[in-house]
C-alpha positions as a printed Julia matrix, in Angstrom:
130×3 Matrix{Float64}:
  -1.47   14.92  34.08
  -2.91   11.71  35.94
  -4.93   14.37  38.32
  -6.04   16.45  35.25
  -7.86   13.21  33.5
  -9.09   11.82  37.63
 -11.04   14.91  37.47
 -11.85   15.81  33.69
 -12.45   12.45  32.65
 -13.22   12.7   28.7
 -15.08    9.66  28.67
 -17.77    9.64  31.51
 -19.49    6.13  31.25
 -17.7     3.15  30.33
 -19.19    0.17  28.19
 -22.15   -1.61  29.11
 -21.35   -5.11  30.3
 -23.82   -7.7   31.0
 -24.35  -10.12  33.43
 -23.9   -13.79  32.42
 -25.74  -14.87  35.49
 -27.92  -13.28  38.22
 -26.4   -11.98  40.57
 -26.23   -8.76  43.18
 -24.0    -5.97  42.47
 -23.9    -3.08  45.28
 -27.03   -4.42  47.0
 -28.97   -4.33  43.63
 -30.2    -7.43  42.01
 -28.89   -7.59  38.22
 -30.96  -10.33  36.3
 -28.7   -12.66  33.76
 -28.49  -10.6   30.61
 -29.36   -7.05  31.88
 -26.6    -4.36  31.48
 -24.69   -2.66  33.73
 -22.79    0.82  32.81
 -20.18    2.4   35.06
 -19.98    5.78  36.04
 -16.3     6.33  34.94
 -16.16   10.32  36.12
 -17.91    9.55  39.53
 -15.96    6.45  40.3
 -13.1     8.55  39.39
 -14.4    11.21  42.36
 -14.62    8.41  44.93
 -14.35    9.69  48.71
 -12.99    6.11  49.54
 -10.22    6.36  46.99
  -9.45    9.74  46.66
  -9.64   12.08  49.23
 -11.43   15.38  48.72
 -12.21   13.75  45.47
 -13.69   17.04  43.87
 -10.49   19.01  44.31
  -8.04   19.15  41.43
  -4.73   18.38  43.26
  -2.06   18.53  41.24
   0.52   17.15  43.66
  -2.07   14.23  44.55
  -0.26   10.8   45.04
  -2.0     8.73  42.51
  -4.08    5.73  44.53
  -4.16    2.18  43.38
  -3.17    1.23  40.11
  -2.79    3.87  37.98
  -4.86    6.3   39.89
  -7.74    7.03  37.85
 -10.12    5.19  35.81
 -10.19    7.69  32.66
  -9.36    5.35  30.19
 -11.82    2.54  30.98
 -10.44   -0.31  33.35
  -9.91   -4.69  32.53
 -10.03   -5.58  29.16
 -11.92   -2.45  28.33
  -9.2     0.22  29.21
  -8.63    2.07  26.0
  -6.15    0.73  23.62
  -4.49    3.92  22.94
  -4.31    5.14  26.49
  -0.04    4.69  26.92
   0.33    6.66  23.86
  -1.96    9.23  25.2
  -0.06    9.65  28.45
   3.0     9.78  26.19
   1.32   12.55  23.73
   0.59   14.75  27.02
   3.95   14.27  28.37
   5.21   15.71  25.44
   3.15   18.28  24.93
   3.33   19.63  28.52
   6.82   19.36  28.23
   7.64   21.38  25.07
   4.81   23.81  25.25
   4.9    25.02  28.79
   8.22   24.12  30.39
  10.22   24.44  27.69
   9.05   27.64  26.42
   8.87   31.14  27.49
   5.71   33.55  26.73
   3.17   31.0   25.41
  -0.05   32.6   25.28
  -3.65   31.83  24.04
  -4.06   32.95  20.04
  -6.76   34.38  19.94
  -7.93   35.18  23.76
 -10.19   32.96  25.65
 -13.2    33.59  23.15
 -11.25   31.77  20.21
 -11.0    29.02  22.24
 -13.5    26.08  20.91
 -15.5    24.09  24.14
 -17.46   21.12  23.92
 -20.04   20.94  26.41
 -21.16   17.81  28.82
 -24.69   17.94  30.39
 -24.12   18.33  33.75
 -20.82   18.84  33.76
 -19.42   22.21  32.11
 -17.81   22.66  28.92
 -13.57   21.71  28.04
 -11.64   23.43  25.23
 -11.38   21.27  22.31
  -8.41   22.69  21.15
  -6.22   25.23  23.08
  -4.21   27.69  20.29
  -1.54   29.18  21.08
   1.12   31.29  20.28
   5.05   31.15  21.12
């Protein structure tokens, strides 16, 4: 599930922060007070930390710390992000492990997608039937 949110990261830009002093940040000068946003889903496909970054791999070894940067990072990691892991775990384990002949209610067209400019569209909700 850690591979699944490195490379569908829900949330793709994290908070702005801003600079309490001036100072240069990747060879760019940021000015005291100007924001800075960062790109959650493309630090989350970096070649130095992950390699073949654009390639689900499901049996990838996660990389430092917990791997991915889905929920945020510092004090601005989401609050609920353990009991999201938890709610997965669960999930994945009842619904397709522990069960035989789940299938999609409906077919793919009943399946709801919210779309991401510039990035493809991910099923809201996935119904389906035991």
């Amino acid at each position: 599930m850690q591979e699944l949110l490195r490379h569908v990261s829900a949330v793709h830009v994290g908070a702005t922060l801003y600079a309490t002093e001036d100072l240069e940040l990747g060879g760019v000068p940021v000015r005291r007070g100007e924001g800075v946003t960062s790109g959650l889903l493309a630090a989350n496909r970096d070649p130095g930390t992950f390699p073949e970054p654009g390639r689900l791999d499901l049996g990838r070894e996660p990389a430092r710390g917990t791997g991915h940067i889905a929920y945020g990072h510092g004090a601005h990691r989401c609050i609920g992000a353990a009991l999201a892991n938890l709610q997965t775990e669960v999930l994945v384990e009842e619904l397709w492990l522990r069960r035989d002949g789940l299938t999609l209610a409906g077919g793919r067209d009943a399946v709801q997608r919210v779309g991401f400019a510039g990035d493809g569209s991910y099923p809201v909700g996935l119904p389906v039937r035991f």
